[in-house]
Amino acid sequence: MSLNTTAVRIKVTLKDVKPEVMRCLVVPLTLRLDRLHLTLQAAFGWTNSHLFEFLAGDGRWGIPDPDGDFGPQPIDARKTRLSNIVQETGAKTIHYLYDFGDSWDHVIKLEKWFDNTTTEGLPLLLEATGRCPPEDVGGASGYAEYLDAISDPTHPEHEQMRLWGPERFDPNVVDRRAIEAAVNALSEIWKPRRRTMRSK
């Protein structure tokens, strides 16, 4: 099995969030973790405005703090590939933590492997369920309170939350076209450049 011609289908679910927020994607097994981070940002509709980490086994991968003031540093996600995590930990489930304040925990299940396939055109979005919560809403518990407030006109914070969040927020409605466009844009950016022979 050549890693360069292997793709994997991943199912990513936002933990402790109701209604369910889930994305199903196909990504190259050799995708760098910083690029997997960007893929998940695009697929969920986050704004990439907070720190992140991947967790598997005893390992932590993220962007090390250049000052190193916050204890043990994560392994550099810019120098690690998804295949490295799989080989080093044997994990079939990886956690992607986004925004250390809100602590959004995305559970990544590695569902199916595709050997001897082209990885061109990847990442690819297969499924999308549930709208991504607004940024800075306060994590899973804050999101539940936000949904209660905007759905109940008699709630004391109804008007404040309605004005604070996106207009007409519906947790069940996904803008699949926008998500697909964002994910597809990444595959275009990361497309391998073909080398051309220079004529002498």
PDB file of N, CA and C in Angstrom, residues 127-172:
ATOM      1  N   GLU A 127     -21.052  14.358   3.034  1.00  0.00           N
ATOM      2  CA  GLU A 127     -22.301  14.582   3.768  1.00  0.00           C
ATOM      3  C   GLU A 127     -22.140  15.746   4.725  1.00  0.00           C
ATOM      4  N   ALA A 128     -23.254  16.422   4.983  1.00  0.00           N
ATOM      5  CA  ALA A 128     -23.240  17.516   5.967  1.00  0.00           C
ATOM      6  C   ALA A 128     -24.582  17.547   6.679  1.00  0.00           C
ATOM      7  N   THR A 129     -24.556  17.442   7.999  1.00  0.00           N
ATOM      8  CA  THR A 129     -25.772  17.478   8.812  1.00  0.00           C
ATOM      9  C   THR A 129     -25.600  18.522   9.902  1.00  0.00           C
ATOM     10  N   GLY A 130     -26.593  19.389  10.054  1.00  0.00           N
ATOM     11  CA  GLY A 130     -26.591  20.361  11.142  1.00  0.00           C
ATOM     12  C   GLY A 130     -25.709  21.572  10.873  1.00  0.00           C
ATOM     13  N   ARG A 131     -26.186  22.720  11.294  1.00  0.00           N
ATOM     14  CA  ARG A 131     -25.434  23.962  11.114  1.00  0.00           C
ATOM     15  C   ARG A 131     -24.402  24.112  12.231  1.00  0.00           C
ATOM     16  N   CYS A 132     -23.258  24.642  11.874  1.00  0.00           N
ATOM     17  CA  CYS A 132     -22.199  24.888  12.854  1.00  0.00           C
ATOM     18  C   CYS A 132     -22.657  25.954  13.855  1.00  0.00           C
ATOM     19  N   PRO A 133     -22.397  25.757  15.138  1.00  0.00           N
ATOM     20  CA  PRO A 133     -22.737  26.794  16.124  1.00  0.00           C
ATOM     21  C   PRO A 133     -21.988  28.103  15.830  1.00  0.00           C
ATOM     22  N   PRO A 134     -22.495  29.222  16.305  1.00  0.00           N
ATOM     23  CA  PRO A 134     -21.770  30.484  16.141  1.00  0.00           C
ATOM     24  C   PRO A 134     -20.471  30.451  16.948  1.00  0.00           C
ATOM     25  N   GLU A 135     -19.460  31.127  16.446  1.00  0.00           N
ATOM     26  CA  GLU A 135     -18.196  31.244  17.193  1.00  0.00           C
ATOM     27  C   GLU A 135     -18.458  31.973  18.523  1.00  0.00           C
ATOM     28  N   ASP A 136     -17.691  31.610  19.545  1.00  0.00           N
ATOM     29  CA  ASP A 136     -17.697  32.286  20.843  1.00  0.00           C
ATOM     30  C   ASP A 136     -19.042  32.243  21.568  1.00  0.00           C
ATOM     31  N   VAL A 137     -19.843  31.194  21.289  1.00  0.00           N
ATOM     32  CA  VAL A 137     -21.146  31.075  21.934  1.00  0.00           C
ATOM     33  C   VAL A 137     -21.034  30.447  23.326  1.00  0.00           C
ATOM     34  N   GLY A 138     -19.845  29.901  23.646  1.00  0.00           N
ATOM     35  CA  GLY A 138     -19.651  29.349  24.985  1.00  0.00           C
ATOM     36  C   GLY A 138     -19.622  27.833  25.024  1.00  0.00           C
ATOM     37  N   GLY A 139     -19.221  27.223  23.912  1.00  0.00           N
ATOM     38  CA  GLY A 139     -19.118  25.765  23.881  1.00  0.00           C
ATOM     39  C   GLY A 139     -20.479  25.087  23.804  1.00  0.00           C
ATOM     40  N   ALA A 140     -20.483  23.763  24.030  1.00  0.00           N
ATOM     41  CA  ALA A 140     -21.716  22.977  23.879  1.00  0.00           C
ATOM     42  C   ALA A 140     -22.826  23.463  24.804  1.00  0.00           C
ATOM     43  N   SER A 141     -22.479  23.766  26.076  1.00  0.00           N
ATOM     44  CA  SER A 141     -23.517  24.213  27.022  1.00  0.00           C
ATOM     45  C   SER A 141     -24.018  25.613  26.657  1.00  0.00           C
ATOM     46  N   GLY A 142     -23.106  26.497  26.267  1.00  0.00           N
ATOM     47  CA  GLY A 142     -23.499  27.843  25.854  1.00  0.00           C
ATOM     48  C   GLY A 142     -24.372  27.814  24.605  1.00  0.00           C
ATOM     49  N   TYR A 143     -24.068  26.880  23.702  1.00  0.00           N
ATOM     50  CA  TYR A 143     -24.849  26.735  22.470  1.00  0.00           C
ATOM     51  C   TYR A 143     -26.274  26.276  22.797  1.00  0.00           C
ATOM     52  N   ALA A 144     -26.410  25.318  23.731  1.00  0.00           N
ATOM     53  CA  ALA A 144     -27.743  24.846  24.140  1.00  0.00           C
ATOM     54  C   ALA A 144     -28.558  26.009  24.720  1.00  0.00           C
ATOM     55  N   GLU A 145     -27.909  26.846  25.538  1.00  0.00           N
ATOM     56  CA  GLU A 145     -28.597  28.004  26.122  1.00  0.00           C
ATOM     57  C   GLU A 145     -28.978  29.013  25.030  1.00  0.00           C
ATOM     58  N   TYR A 146     -28.081  29.196  24.074  1.00  0.00           N
ATOM     59  CA  TYR A 146     -28.344  30.114  22.957  1.00  0.00           C
ATOM     60  C   TYR A 146     -29.571  29.651  22.169  1.00  0.00           C
ATOM     61  N   LEU A 147     -29.633  28.334  21.855  1.00  0.00           N
ATOM     62  CA  LEU A 147     -30.779  27.807  21.098  1.00  0.00           C
ATOM     63  C   LEU A 147     -32.071  27.965  21.880  1.00  0.00           C
ATOM     64  N   ASP A 148     -32.006  27.736  23.203  1.00  0.00           N
ATOM     65  CA  ASP A 148     -33.202  27.944  24.045  1.00  0.00           C
ATOM     66  C   ASP A 148     -33.669  29.394  23.954  1.00  0.00           C
ATOM     67  N   ALA A 149     -32.720  30.313  24.047  1.00  0.00           N
ATOM     68  CA  ALA A 149     -33.060  31.743  24.072  1.00  0.00           C
ATOM     69  C   ALA A 149     -33.661  32.213  22.748  1.00  0.00           C
ATOM     70  N   ILE A 150     -33.063  31.801  21.612  1.00  0.00           N
ATOM     71  CA  ILE A 150     -33.570  32.332  20.326  1.00  0.00           C
ATOM     72  C   ILE A 150     -34.883  31.663  19.905  1.00  0.00           C
ATOM     73  N   SER A 151     -35.177  30.479  20.462  1.00  0.00           N
ATOM     74  CA  SER A 151     -36.407  29.783  20.050  1.00  0.00           C
ATOM     75  C   SER A 151     -37.613  30.132  20.928  1.00  0.00           C
ATOM     76  N   ASP A 152     -37.366  30.864  22.005  1.00  0.00           N
ATOM     77  CA  ASP A 152     -38.448  31.183  22.947  1.00  0.00           C
ATOM     78  C   ASP A 152     -38.562  32.696  23.109  1.00  0.00           C
ATOM     79  N   PRO A 153     -39.587  33.297  22.470  1.00  0.00           N
ATOM     80  CA  PRO A 153     -39.744  34.766  22.549  1.00  0.00           C
ATOM     81  C   PRO A 153     -39.927  35.278  23.977  1.00  0.00           C
ATOM     82  N   THR A 154     -40.330  34.397  24.918  1.00  0.00           N
ATOM     83  CA  THR A 154     -40.525  34.841  26.310  1.00  0.00           C
ATOM     84  C   THR A 154     -39.243  34.710  27.135  1.00  0.00           C
ATOM     85  N   HIS A 155     -38.206  34.143  26.549  1.00  0.00           N
ATOM     86  CA  HIS A 155     -36.934  33.985  27.258  1.00  0.00           C
ATOM     87  C   HIS A 155     -36.345  35.363  27.548  1.00  0.00           C
ATOM     88  N   PRO A 156     -35.833  35.590  28.776  1.00  0.00           N
ATOM     89  CA  PRO A 156     -35.315  36.930  29.116  1.00  0.00           C
ATOM     90  C   PRO A 156     -34.174  37.411  28.217  1.00  0.00           C
ATOM     91  N   GLU A 157     -33.422  36.475  27.611  1.00  0.00           N
ATOM     92  CA  GLU A 157     -32.313  36.884  26.739  1.00  0.00           C
ATOM     93  C   GLU A 157     -32.628  36.703  25.254  1.00  0.00           C
ATOM     94  N   HIS A 158     -33.910  36.500  24.942  1.00  0.00           N
ATOM     95  CA  HIS A 158     -34.299  36.219  23.550  1.00  0.00           C
ATOM     96  C   HIS A 158     -33.808  37.298  22.579  1.00  0.00           C
ATOM     97  N   GLU A 159     -34.155  38.533  22.874  1.00  0.00           N
ATOM     98  CA  GLU A 159     -33.824  39.622  21.940  1.00  0.00           C
ATOM     99  C   GLU A 159     -32.316  39.837  21.852  1.00  0.00           C
ATOM    100  N   GLN A 160     -31.651  39.800  22.999  1.00  0.00           N
ATOM    101  CA  GLN A 160     -30.195  40.012  23.031  1.00  0.00           C
ATOM    102  C   GLN A 160     -29.470  38.936  22.216  1.00  0.00           C
ATOM    103  N   MET A 161     -29.843  37.652  22.410  1.00  0.00           N
ATOM    104  CA  MET A 161     -29.199  36.547  21.694  1.00  0.00           C
ATOM    105  C   MET A 161     -29.530  36.570  20.206  1.00  0.00           C
ATOM    106  N   ARG A 162     -30.778  36.963  19.892  1.00  0.00           N
ATOM    107  CA  ARG A 162     -31.192  37.022  18.488  1.00  0.00           C
ATOM    108  C   ARG A 162     -30.372  38.074  17.733  1.00  0.00           C
ATOM    109  N   LEU A 163     -30.114  39.182  18.387  1.00  0.00           N
ATOM    110  CA  LEU A 163     -29.323  40.252  17.764  1.00  0.00           C
ATOM    111  C   LEU A 163     -27.835  39.900  17.746  1.00  0.00           C
ATOM    112  N   TRP A 164     -27.365  39.167  18.774  1.00  0.00           N
ATOM    113  CA  TRP A 164     -25.944  38.811  18.859  1.00  0.00           C
ATOM    114  C   TRP A 164     -25.549  37.809  17.778  1.00  0.00           C
ATOM    115  N   GLY A 165     -26.372  36.807  17.561  1.00  0.00           N
ATOM    116  CA  GLY A 165     -26.018  35.715  16.642  1.00  0.00           C
ATOM    117  C   GLY A 165     -26.362  36.015  15.198  1.00  0.00           C
ATOM    118  N   PRO A 166     -26.083  35.034  14.313  1.00  0.00           N
ATOM    119  CA  PRO A 166     -26.419  35.191  12.898  1.00  0.00           C
ATOM    120  C   PRO A 166     -27.931  35.376  12.725  1.00  0.00           C
ATOM    121  N   GLU A 167     -28.316  36.108  11.693  1.00  0.00           N
ATOM    122  CA  GLU A 167     -29.725  36.377  11.440  1.00  0.00           C
ATOM    123  C   GLU A 167     -30.458  35.069  11.104  1.00  0.00           C
ATOM    124  N   ARG A 168     -31.630  34.898  11.697  1.00  0.00           N
ATOM    125  CA  ARG A 168     -32.489  33.721  11.455  1.00  0.00           C
ATOM    126  C   ARG A 168     -31.708  32.411  11.560  1.00  0.00           C
ATOM    127  N   PHE A 169     -31.031  32.221  12.653  1.00  0.00           N
ATOM    128  CA  PHE A 169     -30.218  31.026  12.850  1.00  0.00           C
ATOM    129  C   PHE A 169     -31.113  29.799  13.022  1.00  0.00           C
ATOM    130  N   ASP A 170     -30.924  28.798  12.158  1.00  0.00           N
ATOM    131  CA  ASP A 170     -31.645  27.526  12.261  1.00  0.00           C
ATOM    132  C   ASP A 170     -30.598  26.416  12.352  1.00  0.00           C
ATOM    133  N   PRO A 171     -30.537  25.702  13.502  1.00  0.00           N
ATOM    134  CA  PRO A 171     -29.495  24.692  13.680  1.00  0.00           C
ATOM    135  C   PRO A 171     -29.602  23.505  12.728  1.00  0.00           C
ATOM    136  N   ASN A 172     -30.776  23.341  12.094  1.00  0.00           N
ATOM    137  CA  ASN A 172     -30.983  22.196  11.210  1.00  0.00           C
ATOM    138  C   ASN A 172     -30.685  22.494   9.742  1.00  0.00           C
TER     139      ASN A 172
END
